[in-house]
Coordinates of C-alpha atoms in Angstrom, one line a residue:
Chain A
M180 CA 52.7 158.7 -93.0
N181 CA 50.1 156.3 -91.7
V182 CA 50.1 154.6 -95.1
W183 CA 53.8 154.2 -95.2
I184 CA 53.7 152.7 -91.8
A185 CA 51.1 150.1 -92.9
I186 CA 53.1 149.4 -96.0
G187 CA 56.3 148.9 -94.0
V188 CA 54.7 146.6 -91.4
T189 CA 53.0 144.5 -94.1
A190 CA 56.1 144.2 -96.3
V191 CA 58.3 143.0 -93.4
S192 CA 55.7 140.6 -91.9
C193 CA 54.8 139.1 -95.2
Y194 CA 58.4 138.5 -96.2
A195 CA 59.1 137.0 -92.7
V196 CA 56.4 134.4 -93.1
K197 CA 57.5 133.5 -96.7
L198 CA 61.0 133.0 -95.4
A199 CA 59.9 131.1 -92.3
G200 CA 58.2 128.5 -94.4
L201 CA 61.3 127.8 -96.5
L202 CA 63.6 127.7 -93.4
V203 CA 61.7 125.1 -91.4
P204 CA 64.1 122.1 -91.0
A205 CA 63.5 119.3 -93.5
G206 CA 63.1 116.6 -90.7
V207 CA 59.9 118.1 -89.6
L208 CA 58.5 117.7 -93.1
E209 CA 59.3 114.0 -93.2
R210 CA 56.4 113.2 -90.9
P211 CA 53.5 111.9 -92.9
L212 CA 50.9 114.0 -91.0
V213 CA 52.8 117.2 -91.6
K214 CA 53.2 116.4 -95.3
R215 CA 49.5 115.7 -95.6
L216 CA 48.5 118.9 -93.8
A217 CA 51.0 121.0 -95.8
A218 CA 49.4 119.7 -99.0
L219 CA 45.8 120.4 -97.7
L220 CA 46.3 123.8 -96.2
P221 CA 46.6 125.6 -99.6
V222 CA 43.4 124.0 -100.7
A223 CA 41.5 125.4 -97.7
L224 CA 43.0 128.8 -98.0
L225 CA 42.5 129.1 -101.7
A226 CA 38.9 127.9 -101.4
A227 CA 38.1 130.4 -98.7
L228 CA 39.8 133.2 -100.7
T229 CA 38.0 132.3 -103.9
A230 CA 34.6 132.4 -102.1
Q231 CA 35.3 135.6 -100.2
Q232 CA 36.5 137.6 -103.2
T233 CA 33.4 136.3 -105.1
F234 CA 30.7 137.0 -102.5
A235 CA 32.1 139.5 -100.0
D236 CA 31.5 143.3 -100.2
G237 CA 33.4 144.5 -97.2
R238 CA 32.1 142.3 -94.4
A239 CA 28.7 141.8 -96.0
L240 CA 27.8 138.8 -98.3
V241 CA 26.4 139.8 -101.7
L242 CA 25.4 138.0 -104.9
D243 CA 26.4 140.3 -107.8
A244 CA 27.9 140.1 -111.3
R245 CA 31.2 138.7 -109.9
A246 CA 29.4 135.5 -109.2
A247 CA 28.5 135.1 -112.9
G248 CA 32.1 135.9 -113.9
V249 CA 33.5 133.2 -111.5
A250 CA 30.9 130.8 -112.7
A251 CA 32.1 131.5 -116.3
A252 CA 35.8 130.8 -115.1
A253 CA 34.6 127.6 -113.7
V254 CA 33.1 126.5 -117.0
A255 CA 36.3 127.6 -118.8
L256 CA 38.3 125.5 -116.3
F257 CA 36.1 122.5 -116.8
L258 CA 36.6 122.8 -120.6
R259 CA 40.3 122.8 -120.0
A260 CA 40.9 126.4 -121.2
P261 CA 44.3 128.0 -120.8
F262 CA 44.9 130.2 -117.7
L263 CA 44.6 133.5 -119.4
L264 CA 41.4 132.6 -121.1
V265 CA 39.9 131.5 -117.7
V266 CA 40.7 135.0 -116.2
A267 CA 39.4 136.8 -119.3
A268 CA 36.2 134.9 -119.2
A269 CA 35.6 136.0 -115.6
V270 CA 36.4 139.7 -116.4
V271 CA 34.4 139.8 -119.6
V272 CA 31.3 138.1 -118.3
T273 CA 31.3 140.3 -115.1
A274 CA 31.6 143.4 -117.2
G275 CA 28.9 142.1 -119.5
V276 CA 26.5 141.4 -116.7
R277 CA 27.1 144.8 -115.1
A278 CA 26.6 146.5 -118.6
I279 CA 23.2 144.7 -119.0
G280 CA 22.3 146.0 -115.6
G281 CA 23.0 142.9 -113.3
Chain B
M64 CA 69.0 116.1 -96.8
A65 CA 67.9 116.3 -100.4
E66 CA 68.2 112.5 -100.8
Q67 CA 65.6 111.9 -98.1
T68 CA 62.8 113.4 -100.1
A69 CA 60.5 111.6 -102.4
L70 CA 61.7 113.3 -105.6
T71 CA 64.9 112.4 -107.5
D72 CA 66.7 114.5 -110.0
I73 CA 66.1 114.5 -113.7
R74 CA 64.3 111.3 -114.5
P75 CA 63.6 110.1 -118.0
E76 CA 59.9 110.2 -117.4
G77 CA 60.0 113.9 -116.4
R78 CA 58.2 116.5 -118.4
P79 CA 60.1 118.2 -121.2
D80 CA 61.4 121.7 -119.9
A81 CA 59.6 123.5 -122.7
A82 CA 56.2 122.3 -121.4
V83 CA 57.1 123.3 -117.9
V84 CA 58.1 126.8 -119.1
R85 CA 55.0 127.1 -121.1
D86 CA 52.7 126.3 -118.1
A87 CA 54.8 128.6 -115.9
L88 CA 54.6 131.5 -118.3
G89 CA 50.9 131.0 -118.8
V90 CA 50.3 131.6 -115.1
G91 CA 53.0 134.2 -114.8
V92 CA 51.7 136.4 -117.7
A93 CA 47.9 135.9 -116.8
V94 CA 48.4 136.8 -113.2
G95 CA 51.1 139.4 -113.9
L96 CA 48.6 141.3 -116.0
S97 CA 46.1 141.4 -113.1
G98 CA 48.6 143.7 -111.3
F99 CA 46.8 146.3 -113.5
A100 CA 43.7 145.7 -111.4
F101 CA 45.7 146.2 -108.3
G102 CA 47.3 149.4 -109.5
V103 CA 43.9 150.8 -110.4
T104 CA 42.3 149.8 -107.1
S105 CA 45.2 151.2 -105.1
A106 CA 45.3 154.5 -106.8
G107 CA 41.5 154.6 -106.6
S108 CA 41.7 154.1 -102.8
G109 CA 43.9 157.2 -102.5
L110 CA 47.4 155.7 -102.3
T111 CA 50.1 157.6 -104.1
L112 CA 52.0 156.2 -107.1
W113 CA 55.0 155.5 -105.0
Q114 CA 52.9 153.8 -102.3
T115 CA 51.2 151.6 -104.8
C116 CA 54.4 150.5 -106.5
A117 CA 56.2 150.0 -103.1
L118 CA 53.4 147.5 -102.2
S119 CA 53.8 145.4 -105.4
L120 CA 57.7 145.5 -105.1
L121 CA 58.0 144.8 -101.4
V122 CA 54.9 142.8 -100.3
F123 CA 54.3 141.0 -103.6
T124 CA 51.4 138.7 -102.5
G125 CA 48.2 140.0 -104.2
A126 CA 45.6 139.1 -101.7
S127 CA 47.5 140.9 -99.0
Q128 CA 48.0 143.9 -101.1
F129 CA 44.3 144.1 -102.0
A130 CA 43.3 143.6 -98.3
L131 CA 45.7 146.4 -97.2
V132 CA 44.5 148.9 -99.6
G133 CA 40.8 148.1 -99.0
A134 CA 41.4 148.5 -95.2
L135 CA 43.2 151.7 -95.6
A136 CA 40.4 153.1 -97.9
A137 CA 37.9 152.1 -95.3
G138 CA 39.7 154.3 -92.8
G139 CA 41.3 151.5 -90.8
N140 CA 44.4 152.5 -88.7
P141 CA 47.7 151.3 -90.2
F142 CA 48.3 148.5 -87.7
T143 CA 44.8 146.9 -88.0
A144 CA 45.1 147.2 -91.8
A145 CA 48.6 145.6 -91.8
A146 CA 47.4 142.8 -89.5
G147 CA 44.6 141.9 -92.0
A148 CA 47.2 141.8 -94.8
F149 CA 49.6 139.8 -92.6
F150 CA 46.9 137.1 -91.8
L151 CA 46.3 136.7 -95.5
G152 CA 50.1 136.4 -96.1
V153 CA 50.5 133.6 -93.4
R154 CA 49.4 131.0 -95.9
N155 CA 52.6 131.6 -97.9
A156 CA 54.5 130.0 -94.9
F157 CA 52.6 126.8 -95.6
Y158 CA 53.5 127.0 -99.3
G159 CA 57.1 127.5 -98.2
L160 CA 57.0 124.3 -96.1
R161 CA 56.0 122.4 -99.1
L162 CA 58.4 124.2 -101.5
S163 CA 61.4 123.9 -99.4
Q164 CA 61.1 120.2 -99.6
L165 CA 60.5 120.0 -103.3
L166 CA 63.0 122.7 -104.3
A167 CA 65.8 121.6 -101.9
L168 CA 67.5 125.0 -102.3
P169 CA 70.9 125.7 -100.6
R170 CA 70.3 127.7 -97.3
A171 CA 72.0 130.8 -98.8
V172 CA 69.6 130.9 -101.7
R173 CA 66.5 130.8 -99.6
P174 CA 66.3 134.4 -98.5
F175 CA 66.3 135.3 -102.2
A176 CA 63.8 132.8 -103.2
A177 CA 61.4 133.6 -100.3
Q178 CA 59.9 136.8 -101.9
W179 CA 58.6 134.6 -104.8
V180 CA 56.8 132.1 -102.4
I181 CA 53.1 132.8 -103.2
D182 CA 50.0 131.0 -104.4
E183 CA 51.0 130.9 -108.1
T184 CA 54.5 129.8 -107.8
A185 CA 53.5 127.2 -105.3
A186 CA 50.6 125.9 -107.5
V187 CA 52.9 125.6 -110.6
A188 CA 55.9 124.1 -108.7
L189 CA 53.7 121.7 -106.8
A190 CA 52.2 120.3 -110.0
Q191 CA 55.6 119.2 -111.4
P192 CA 56.8 115.7 -111.3
T193 CA 60.6 116.1 -110.9
R194 CA 63.0 118.3 -108.9
R195 CA 64.3 119.8 -112.2
S196 CA 60.8 120.8 -113.4
V197 CA 59.8 122.0 -109.9
R198 CA 62.8 124.4 -110.0
I199 CA 62.1 125.5 -113.5
G200 CA 58.4 126.1 -112.8
F201 CA 59.1 128.0 -109.7
A202 CA 61.8 130.2 -111.2
V203 CA 59.9 131.0 -114.5
T204 CA 56.7 131.7 -112.7
G205 CA 58.3 133.8 -110.1
L206 CA 60.4 135.9 -112.5
S207 CA 57.7 136.5 -115.1
L208 CA 55.0 137.2 -112.4
Y209 CA 57.3 139.5 -110.4
V210 CA 58.3 141.7 -113.5
L211 CA 54.9 141.8 -115.0
W212 CA 53.0 142.3 -111.7
N213 CA 55.1 145.4 -111.0
L214 CA 55.0 146.8 -114.6
T215 CA 51.2 146.5 -114.6
T216 CA 50.8 147.9 -111.1
L217 CA 52.6 151.0 -112.3
L218 CA 50.5 151.2 -115.5
G219 CA 47.3 150.6 -113.6
A220 CA 48.2 153.3 -111.0
L221 CA 49.0 155.8 -113.8
G222 CA 45.9 154.9 -115.8
A223 CA 43.4 154.8 -112.9
E224 CA 41.9 158.1 -113.6
A225 CA 41.6 157.4 -117.3
I226 CA 39.6 154.3 -116.8
G227 CA 37.0 155.6 -114.4
D228 CA 34.8 153.0 -112.7
T229 CA 37.0 149.8 -112.6
A230 CA 34.1 147.7 -111.5
A231 CA 32.4 148.4 -114.8
W232 CA 35.3 146.7 -116.6
G233 CA 34.9 143.6 -114.4
L234 CA 38.4 143.8 -113.2
D235 CA 37.3 142.8 -109.7
A236 CA 36.5 139.3 -110.9
A237 CA 40.1 138.6 -112.1
G238 CA 41.2 137.9 -108.4
P239 CA 38.7 135.1 -107.6
A240 CA 39.1 133.6 -111.1
V241 CA 42.9 133.4 -110.6
F242 CA 42.4 131.7 -107.2
L243 CA 39.8 129.3 -108.7
A244 CA 42.2 128.3 -111.5
L245 CA 44.9 127.7 -109.0
L246 CA 42.6 125.6 -106.8
A247 CA 40.9 123.5 -109.4
P248 CA 43.9 121.0 -110.2
M249 CA 44.2 120.4 -106.4
L250 CA 40.7 119.0 -106.0
R251 CA 41.5 115.5 -107.2
G252 CA 40.3 113.5 -104.2
G253 CA 37.5 113.3 -101.7
T254 CA 39.6 114.7 -98.9
E255 CA 40.6 117.7 -100.9
R256 CA 37.0 118.5 -102.0
A257 CA 35.8 118.0 -98.3
V258 CA 38.5 120.5 -97.1
A259 CA 37.6 123.0 -99.9
G260 CA 33.8 122.8 -99.1
L261 CA 34.4 123.3 -95.4
A262 CA 36.8 126.1 -96.0
V263 CA 34.3 128.0 -98.2
L264 CA 31.5 127.6 -95.4
L265 CA 33.9 128.8 -92.8
G266 CA 35.3 131.7 -94.9
L267 CA 31.9 133.0 -95.8
G268 CA 30.1 132.2 -92.5
L269 CA 32.6 134.0 -90.4
L270 CA 33.2 137.0 -92.7
P271 CA 30.4 139.2 -91.2
V272 CA 31.5 138.4 -87.5
L273 CA 35.3 138.4 -87.5
P274 CA 37.8 141.2 -88.3
A275 CA 39.1 141.3 -91.8
G276 CA 41.7 138.6 -92.7
L277 CA 40.7 136.4 -89.8
P278 CA 38.0 134.4 -91.5
V279 CA 40.5 133.0 -94.1
L280 CA 42.9 131.8 -91.4
V281 CA 40.0 130.1 -89.5
A282 CA 39.0 128.5 -92.7
A283 CA 42.5 127.0 -92.9
L284 CA 41.4 124.8 -89.9
A285 CA 39.3 122.9 -92.4
A286 CA 42.5 120.9 -93.3
P287 CA 43.3 119.6 -89.8
V288 CA 39.7 119.1 -89.1
V289 CA 38.9 116.9 -92.1
L290 CA 42.2 114.9 -91.6
W291 CA 41.2 114.2 -88.0
V292 CA 37.6 113.2 -88.9
R293 CA 38.9 110.9 -91.6
G294 CA 41.6 109.5 -89.2
R295 CA 38.8 108.7 -86.7
R296 CA 36.6 107.1 -89.3
E297 CA 39.3 104.9 -90.6
G298 CA 40.5 103.9 -87.2
P299 CA 44.1 104.0 -85.8
E300 CA 45.5 102.0 -88.8
G301 CA 43.9 104.5 -91.3
E302 CA 46.2 107.3 -90.3
R303 CA 49.1 107.5 -92.8

């Protein structure tokens, strides 16, 4: 039951914030500072998420095979590889490093 | 309302529809397939098949789903777990701010479009030069990603036991690789890079000391902080 409560609360709250963003009046968004901020916030959030999912194990910071995988993804991106290949590189290298014993 | 925004409809210099669809499908398919990793993780954390699928159908924002499942597996109570997932989901409101301007959807359509407002649809739509291509990019990414994400969640949950140790397959690296691929094209200027760098420091530095989900929200402050510092450095005229 607890799990269903968590799912319900998460589903409703996550939908609400998605909708809220779309419903903010257009006038607010015409202000240059708001425009600039709205463009930069995703950069900050994605950067923080990428770093956390690469180096976090629960609430501890670790350096493991994921770092090698994400580094491989970065190289693939630099070489302008298609999206699917970038993700595949990360998964394959991570699995490879773990298989070797990293 | 729509006329006030910078974009105009179908312009001759706009990208061909086929190119937009190709980009959108590339992201939709790649990320949609990573729903498999979520299905496996969720089932491995002890959630039932129905609970796992309900998350992908109703929440549909990957980072929040992973966070919720992780918190429940760690024994968190349902409200703390949901709070962490919610904090991660708040960023979608900021995407919505940007997208409502670019998509210029009729008010009646917005509640339906809202469920698709996530990292990937925002990243694809924001990269488009015209309103027509923004709308195509958003719709194609949203539809392909939603369908595939839910299908692969189901498959992952069903196959979780057969796969065994998911970490051995490297599936936990798919998430950060996706985020990195979405982030990379946004890092064009010095301001963007400064924001990203500061956000990484905040996100990692605060991780051990704040409850799950909060460090990412605090890291979002990197954007106003960098803007403020730049504004001061360039003087009152520098603020645009």
